[in-house]
mmCIF file of C-alpha atoms in Angstrom:
data_model
loop_
_atom_site.group_PDB
_atom_site.id
_atom_site.type_symbol
_atom_site.label_atom_id
_atom_site.label_comp_id
_atom_site.label_asym_id
_atom_site.label_seq_id
_atom_site.Cartn_x
_atom_site.Cartn_y
_atom_site.Cartn_z
ATOM 1 C CA MET A 1 188.941 40.954 62.483
ATOM 2 C CA LYS A 2 185.328 39.947 61.963
ATOM 3 C CA LYS A 3 184.576 36.237 61.946
ATOM 4 C CA ARG A 4 182.118 35.375 59.090
ATOM 5 C CA PHE A 5 179.876 32.387 58.965
ATOM 6 C CA SER A 6 178.913 30.410 55.960
ATOM 7 C CA ILE A 7 175.204 29.921 54.934
ATOM 8 C CA THR A 8 175.517 26.325 55.785
ATOM 9 C CA THR A 9 176.616 26.919 59.310
ATOM 10 C CA ILE A 10 173.998 29.347 60.048
ATOM 11 C CA ILE A 11 171.420 26.789 58.735
ATOM 12 C CA ILE A 12 172.955 24.142 61.046
ATOM 13 C CA ILE A 13 172.606 26.685 64.022
ATOM 14 C CA MET A 14 169.092 27.449 63.429
ATOM 15 C CA MET A 15 168.216 23.875 62.792
ATOM 16 C CA SER A 16 169.772 22.988 66.200
ATOM 17 C CA MET A 17 167.871 25.784 68.075
ATOM 18 C CA VAL A 18 164.560 24.694 66.511
ATOM 19 C CA ALA A 19 165.355 21.017 67.849
ATOM 20 C CA LEU A 20 166.074 22.301 71.230
ATOM 21 C CA LEU A 21 162.857 24.132 71.643
ATOM 22 C CA THR A 22 160.867 21.071 70.182
ATOM 23 C CA ALA A 23 162.512 18.934 72.823
ATOM 24 C CA CYS A 24 161.484 21.265 75.657
ATOM 25 C CA GLY A 25 158.017 21.650 74.571
ATOM 26 C CA SER A 26 157.675 17.665 74.148
ATOM 27 C CA SER A 27 159.212 17.309 77.576
ATOM 28 C CA SER A 28 156.719 19.753 79.176
ATOM 29 C CA GLY A 29 153.899 17.959 77.399
ATOM 30 C CA SER A 30 154.917 14.494 78.688
ATOM 31 C CA GLN A 31 154.926 15.886 82.162
ATOM 32 C CA GLU A 32 151.353 17.082 81.870
ATOM 33 C CA ASN A 33 150.277 13.938 80.246
ATOM 34 C CA VAL A 34 151.678 12.006 83.149
ATOM 35 C CA GLY A 35 149.939 14.036 85.632
ATOM 36 C CA GLU A 36 146.726 13.598 83.735
ATOM 37 C CA SER A 37 147.236 9.812 83.508
ATOM 38 C CA ASP A 38 147.817 9.773 87.338
ATOM 39 C CA GLN A 39 144.678 11.451 87.995
ATOM 40 C CA SER A 40 142.925 9.203 85.620
ATOM 41 C CA ALA A 41 144.307 6.264 87.272
ATOM 42 C CA GLN A 42 143.179 7.350 90.802
ATOM 43 C CA SER A 43 139.725 7.936 89.530
ATOM 44 C CA ASP A 44 139.638 4.510 88.095
ATOM 45 C CA GLN A 45 140.896 2.997 91.333
ATOM 46 C CA THR A 46 138.215 4.973 93.256
ATOM 47 C CA VAL A 47 135.377 3.885 91.016
ATOM 48 C CA GLN A 48 136.778 0.182 91.197
ATOM 49 C CA SER A 49 136.852 0.405 95.004
ATOM 50 C CA GLU A 50 133.264 1.721 95.047
ATOM 51 C CA GLN A 51 132.086 -0.931 92.822
ATOM 52 C CA ALA A 52 133.886 -3.543 94.707
ATOM 53 C CA ASP A 53 132.383 -2.548 98.058
ATOM 54 C CA GLN A 54 128.988 -2.400 96.478
ATOM 55 C CA THR A 55 129.366 -6.077 94.994
ATOM 56 C CA GLU A 56 130.725 -7.155 98.420
ATOM 57 C CA GLN A 57 127.461 -5.877 100.016
ATOM 58 C CA GLU A 58 125.302 -7.593 97.546
ATOM 59 C CA ALA A 59 127.179 -10.632 97.782
ATOM 60 C CA GLU A 60 126.789 -10.763 101.560
ATOM 61 C CA MET A 61 123.092 -9.965 101.375
ATOM 62 C CA ASN A 62 122.768 -12.641 98.654
ATOM 63 C CA GLY A 63 124.450 -15.022 100.643
ATOM 64 C CA LYS A 64 122.357 -14.821 103.514
ATOM 65 C CA PRO A 65 119.471 -17.299 103.277
ATOM 66 C CA ALA A 66 115.870 -16.609 104.182
ATOM 67 C CA LYS A 67 114.427 -18.450 107.062
ATOM 68 C CA LEU A 68 111.038 -20.160 107.571
ATOM 69 C CA LEU A 69 109.745 -20.929 111.207
ATOM 70 C CA TYR A 70 106.667 -23.222 111.430
ATOM 71 C CA MET A 71 105.137 -22.451 114.767
ATOM 72 C CA GLY A 72 102.312 -24.912 114.305
ATOM 73 C CA HIS A 73 98.781 -25.104 113.011
ATOM 74 C CA ALA A 74 98.725 -22.405 110.292
ATOM 75 C CA SER A 75 101.217 -19.994 111.926
ATOM 76 C CA ILE A 76 104.277 -19.271 110.084
ATOM 77 C CA ARG A 77 107.333 -16.672 110.382
ATOM 78 C CA ILE A 78 109.609 -15.775 107.475
ATOM 79 C CA THR A 79 112.818 -13.925 107.783
ATOM 80 C CA THR A 80 114.053 -12.350 104.382
ATOM 81 C CA PRO A 81 117.535 -11.949 103.425
ATOM 82 C CA GLU A 82 117.128 -8.443 104.307
ATOM 83 C CA ASP A 83 115.963 -9.498 107.965
ATOM 84 C CA LYS A 84 112.565 -8.266 107.328
ATOM 85 C CA VAL A 85 110.043 -10.367 109.308
ATOM 86 C CA ILE A 86 106.870 -11.715 107.890
ATOM 87 C CA TYR A 87 104.040 -13.463 110.042
ATOM 88 C CA ILE A 88 101.359 -15.367 108.616
ATOM 89 C CA ASP A 89 98.078 -16.281 110.385
ATOM 90 C CA PRO A 90 99.214 -15.550 113.924
ATOM 91 C CA PHE A 91 97.737 -18.075 116.491
ATOM 92 C CA VAL A 92 100.150 -20.855 117.672
ATOM 93 C CA GLY A 93 103.557 -19.825 119.097
ATOM 94 C CA ASP A 94 105.030 -18.713 122.435
ATOM 95 C CA GLY A 95 106.497 -15.416 123.074
ATOM 96 C CA ASP A 96 109.967 -16.013 121.733
ATOM 97 C CA ALA A 97 108.399 -16.906 118.301
ATOM 98 C CA TYR A 98 106.633 -13.503 117.978
ATOM 99 C CA ALA A 99 109.673 -11.545 119.509
ATOM 100 C CA PRO A 100 111.199 -10.359 116.202
ATOM 101 C CA ALA A 101 109.822 -7.092 115.276
ATOM 102 C CA ALA A 102 107.044 -7.567 112.547
ATOM 103 C CA ASP A 103 107.430 -5.874 109.146
ATOM 104 C CA LEU A 104 104.513 -7.571 107.699
ATOM 105 C CA ILE A 105 101.409 -9.375 109.049
ATOM 106 C CA LEU A 106 99.286 -11.702 106.687
ATOM 107 C CA GLU A 107 95.964 -13.057 107.563
ATOM 108 C CA THR A 108 94.033 -15.431 105.084
ATOM 109 C CA HIS A 109 90.551 -15.174 106.779
ATOM 110 C CA SER A 110 88.621 -13.848 109.887
ATOM 111 C CA HIS A 111 88.688 -17.195 111.964
ATOM 112 C CA TYR A 112 90.052 -16.821 115.331
ATOM 113 C CA ASP A 113 92.878 -19.407 114.749
ATOM 114 C CA HIS A 114 94.319 -17.197 112.022
ATOM 115 C CA THR A 115 94.084 -13.722 113.611
ATOM 116 C CA VAL A 116 95.618 -13.537 116.866
ATOM 117 C CA ALA A 117 97.798 -10.478 115.607
ATOM 118 C CA ASP A 118 97.872 -9.099 119.307
ATOM 119 C CA LYS A 119 100.489 -11.755 119.939
ATOM 120 C CA ILE A 120 102.944 -9.655 117.829
ATOM 121 C CA GLU A 121 103.577 -6.804 120.205
ATOM 122 C CA ASN A 122 106.909 -5.848 118.852
ATOM 123 C CA ARG A 123 106.469 -4.315 115.148
ATOM 124 C CA SER A 124 108.602 -1.827 113.025
ATOM 125 C CA GLU A 125 107.483 1.697 112.510
ATOM 126 C CA ASP A 126 106.099 0.864 109.165
ATOM 127 C CA CYS A 127 104.865 -2.535 109.913
ATOM 128 C CA GLN A 128 102.079 -3.377 107.241
ATOM 129 C CA ILE A 129 99.037 -5.497 107.844
ATOM 130 C CA ILE A 130 97.256 -7.235 104.915
ATOM 131 C CA THR A 131 94.347 -9.107 105.823
ATOM 132 C CA TRP A 132 91.521 -11.029 103.396
ATOM 133 C CA LYS A 133 89.988 -7.664 103.235
ATOM 134 C CA GLU A 134 92.737 -5.668 101.713
ATOM 135 C CA ALA A 135 93.681 -8.654 99.600
ATOM 136 C CA LEU A 136 89.997 -9.074 98.071
ATOM 137 C CA GLU A 137 89.562 -5.156 97.792
ATOM 138 C CA GLY A 138 87.121 -4.538 95.033
ATOM 139 C CA GLY A 139 86.083 -8.137 94.563
ATOM 140 C CA ALA A 140 89.647 -8.967 93.065
ATOM 141 C CA HIS A 141 92.489 -10.774 94.261
ATOM 142 C CA GLN A 142 95.278 -8.093 94.942
ATOM 143 C CA SER A 143 98.975 -8.012 94.704
ATOM 144 C CA PHE A 144 101.406 -6.032 96.834
ATOM 145 C CA ASP A 145 104.980 -5.229 96.026
ATOM 146 C CA LEU A 146 106.789 -4.227 99.375
ATOM 147 C CA GLY A 147 110.390 -4.090 98.020
ATOM 148 C CA TYR A 148 111.875 -6.990 100.061
ATOM 149 C CA ALA A 149 108.685 -9.418 99.093
ATOM 150 C CA LYS A 150 106.044 -9.460 96.627
ATOM 151 C CA VAL A 151 102.605 -10.719 98.029
ATOM 152 C CA GLU A 152 99.911 -12.039 95.755
ATOM 153 C CA ALA A 153 96.395 -13.121 97.028
ATOM 154 C CA VAL A 154 95.063 -16.160 95.386
ATOM 155 C CA GLU A 155 92.076 -18.321 95.519
ATOM 156 C CA ALA A 156 90.961 -20.056 98.773
ATOM 157 C CA GLY A 157 87.649 -21.371 100.199
ATOM 158 C CA ASN A 158 85.228 -24.381 100.200
ATOM 159 C CA ASN A 159 81.432 -24.836 100.214
ATOM 160 C CA ALA A 160 81.126 -25.812 103.939
ATOM 161 C CA ASN A 161 83.120 -23.584 105.987
ATOM 162 C CA HIS A 162 84.945 -20.816 104.012
ATOM 163 C CA SER A 163 83.586 -18.394 101.456
ATOM 164 C CA VAL A 164 85.804 -17.564 98.561
ATOM 165 C CA SER A 165 84.658 -13.943 99.111
ATOM 166 C CA ASP A 166 86.257 -13.828 102.611
ATOM 167 C CA CYS A 167 89.280 -16.266 102.348
ATOM 168 C CA VAL A 168 92.573 -16.061 100.440
ATOM 169 C CA GLY A 169 95.972 -17.903 100.147
ATOM 170 C CA TYR A 170 99.145 -16.126 99.462
ATOM 171 C CA VAL A 171 102.107 -16.423 97.203
ATOM 172 C CA ILE A 172 105.064 -14.660 98.597
ATOM 173 C CA THR A 173 108.091 -13.979 96.397
ATOM 174 C CA LEU A 174 111.180 -12.966 98.349
ATOM 175 C CA SER A 175 114.010 -10.657 96.764
ATOM 176 C CA ASP A 176 116.207 -13.577 96.172
ATOM 177 C CA GLY A 177 113.201 -15.009 94.176
ATOM 178 C CA THR A 178 112.294 -17.630 96.647
ATOM 179 C CA LYS A 179 108.508 -18.448 96.470
ATOM 180 C CA VAL A 180 106.462 -19.675 99.439
ATOM 181 C CA TYR A 181 102.589 -20.528 98.916
ATOM 182 C CA VAL A 182 100.200 -20.867 101.944
ATOM 183 C CA SER A 183 96.974 -22.279 100.810
ATOM 184 C CA GLY A 184 94.951 -20.742 103.734
ATOM 185 C CA ASP A 185 91.824 -22.746 104.796
ATOM 186 C CA THR A 186 90.567 -24.264 101.626
ATOM 187 C CA SER A 187 89.537 -27.182 99.159
ATOM 188 C CA THR A 188 90.761 -27.447 95.643
ATOM 189 C CA THR A 189 90.474 -24.165 93.664
ATOM 190 C CA GLU A 190 90.461 -23.558 89.815
ATOM 191 C CA GLN A 191 93.517 -21.380 90.274
ATOM 192 C CA MET A 192 95.818 -23.982 91.697
ATOM 193 C CA PRO A 193 96.829 -25.659 88.195
ATOM 194 C CA SER A 194 98.066 -22.045 87.079
ATOM 195 C CA LEU A 195 100.266 -21.847 90.236
ATOM 196 C CA ALA A 196 102.581 -24.382 88.830
ATOM 197 C CA GLU A 197 103.508 -21.764 86.151
ATOM 198 C CA GLN A 198 104.970 -19.959 89.088
ATOM 199 C CA LYS A 199 107.394 -22.666 90.017
ATOM 200 C CA ILE A 200 106.824 -22.370 93.559
ATOM 201 C CA ASP A 201 109.461 -23.627 95.937
ATOM 202 C CA TYR A 202 107.630 -24.326 99.309
ATOM 203 C CA ALA A 203 103.955 -24.892 99.266
ATOM 204 C CA PHE A 204 101.966 -25.573 102.460
ATOM 205 C CA PHE A 205 98.532 -27.317 102.192
ATOM 206 C CA CYS A 206 95.936 -27.481 104.744
ATOM 207 C CA CYS A 207 94.656 -30.946 105.530
ATOM 208 C CA ASP A 208 92.584 -31.475 108.641
ATOM 209 C CA GLY A 209 89.774 -33.217 106.849
ATOM 210 C CA ILE A 210 87.136 -31.330 109.061
ATOM 211 C CA TYR A 211 86.959 -27.870 108.108
ATOM 212 C CA ASN A 212 88.925 -28.258 104.989
ATOM 213 C CA MET A 213 90.238 -31.021 102.500
ATOM 214 C CA ASP A 214 91.326 -34.118 103.695
ATOM 215 C CA LEU A 215 94.843 -35.722 103.054
ATOM 216 C CA GLU A 216 94.100 -37.318 99.816
ATOM 217 C CA GLU A 217 92.701 -34.151 98.233
ATOM 218 C CA ALA A 218 95.506 -32.042 99.827
ATOM 219 C CA ALA A 219 97.954 -34.482 98.022
ATOM 220 C CA ALA A 220 96.093 -34.025 94.713
ATOM 221 C CA CYS A 221 96.366 -30.146 95.099
ATOM 222 C CA ALA A 222 99.978 -30.669 95.745
ATOM 223 C CA ASP A 223 100.108 -32.315 92.256
ATOM 224 C CA LEU A 224 98.562 -29.503 90.763
ATOM 225 C CA VAL A 225 100.723 -26.793 92.229
ATOM 226 C CA LYS A 226 103.843 -28.928 91.635
ATOM 227 C CA ALA A 227 106.054 -27.120 93.906
ATOM 228 C CA LYS A 228 109.719 -28.105 94.837
ATOM 229 C CA HIS A 229 108.562 -28.938 98.435
ATOM 230 C CA SER A 230 104.817 -29.640 99.472
ATOM 231 C CA ILE A 231 104.535 -29.278 103.246
ATOM 232 C CA PRO A 232 101.239 -30.429 105.100
ATOM 233 C CA TYR A 233 99.953 -27.864 107.791
ATOM 234 C CA HIS A 234 96.578 -27.140 109.398
ATOM 235 C CA MET A 235 96.600 -30.888 110.250
ATOM 236 C CA THR A 236 93.977 -30.676 112.933
ATOM 237 C CA ALA A 237 91.082 -28.523 114.081
ATOM 238 C CA ALA A 238 92.189 -25.759 116.339
ATOM 239 C CA ASP A 239 89.616 -26.702 118.933
ATOM 240 C CA SER A 240 91.352 -30.093 119.408
ATOM 241 C CA GLY A 241 94.327 -28.400 121.108
ATOM 242 C CA THR A 242 96.650 -30.255 119.012
ATOM 243 C CA PHE A 243 98.631 -28.089 116.418
ATOM 244 C CA PHE A 244 100.842 -30.727 114.744
ATOM 245 C CA ASP A 245 100.140 -34.386 114.058
ATOM 246 C CA ARG A 246 103.135 -36.384 112.898
ATOM 247 C CA ASP A 247 100.941 -39.405 111.902
ATOM 248 C CA ARG A 248 98.884 -37.228 109.606
ATOM 249 C CA ALA A 249 101.964 -35.436 108.298
ATOM 250 C CA GLU A 250 103.475 -38.910 107.341
ATOM 251 C CA ALA A 251 100.018 -39.749 105.832
ATOM 252 C CA PHE A 252 100.264 -36.733 103.352
ATOM 253 C CA ASN A 253 101.217 -38.808 100.163
ATOM 254 C CA ALA A 254 102.509 -36.012 98.122
ATOM 255 C CA GLU A 255 105.433 -35.992 95.792
ATOM 256 C CA ASN A 256 108.430 -33.830 97.183
ATOM 257 C CA ARG A 257 106.939 -33.895 100.589
ATOM 258 C CA LEU A 258 108.651 -32.092 103.216
ATOM 259 C CA ILE A 259 107.548 -32.421 106.823
ATOM 260 C CA ILE A 260 108.399 -29.489 109.162
ATOM 261 C CA GLU A 261 107.915 -30.026 112.962
ATOM 262 C CA GLU A 262 106.064 -27.596 115.035
ATOM 263 C CA GLY A 263 108.820 -25.060 116.203
ATOM 264 C CA GLU A 264 111.167 -25.947 113.587
ATOM 265 C CA GLU A 265 113.069 -23.500 111.578
ATOM 266 C CA ILE A 266 114.456 -24.043 108.096
ATOM 267 C CA GLU A 267 116.594 -22.047 105.740
ATOM 268 C CA LEU A 268 115.023 -21.616 102.269
#
């Protein structure tokens, strides 16, 4: 005897089959979506890890302060946060002071007490030398972007001993934003008031009173430049044989005065 199904029964069976097929498809799609989500999550974790490593490296460099060694007279060594080494007016200083390999040598003018670059025997392969000649190329004060530092040549000179066409000072801006001004051998210049706009952190003012301006004029120049720290240097004539004079340093009556001893290194 043949079994007969009602139309209602057939409809119910067909609806059940459709529901079963839909569920299977949904389950397969869900598994695919889960796989895609896992891959996306792994990709996000890789990117986040790389970003974290980069941030950590930047933080490590940014957290490392620049250093400045005052060797005496007008001789200065700066070590940047990247461990690049800058020498300014090499003359005073023992062998250890000049031991770190130079990446940049700056000279403000041609006098013998600013140009003993032969002391710097250890130099990096791409060491650059910028003298007053390059700094005044074309008769204009030049700027140099070295990546780890920007160097801007500025006015320097006086009527008695230093021609403005053969002398410069420098404003050195490090990668962390620290600005250092070295006056070179000079008296008051027309450019000094505009240097205040640069918000210089450390400014060195010559003050020997023989070949350059005296203590009183140097203090007046410090008032024009308005650096966070005003530092006396080149306090004596080179032929005196004395390259740091504590009494003259203390007589430098400038606001925000900072005295750095010969051979002393500070963090910037």
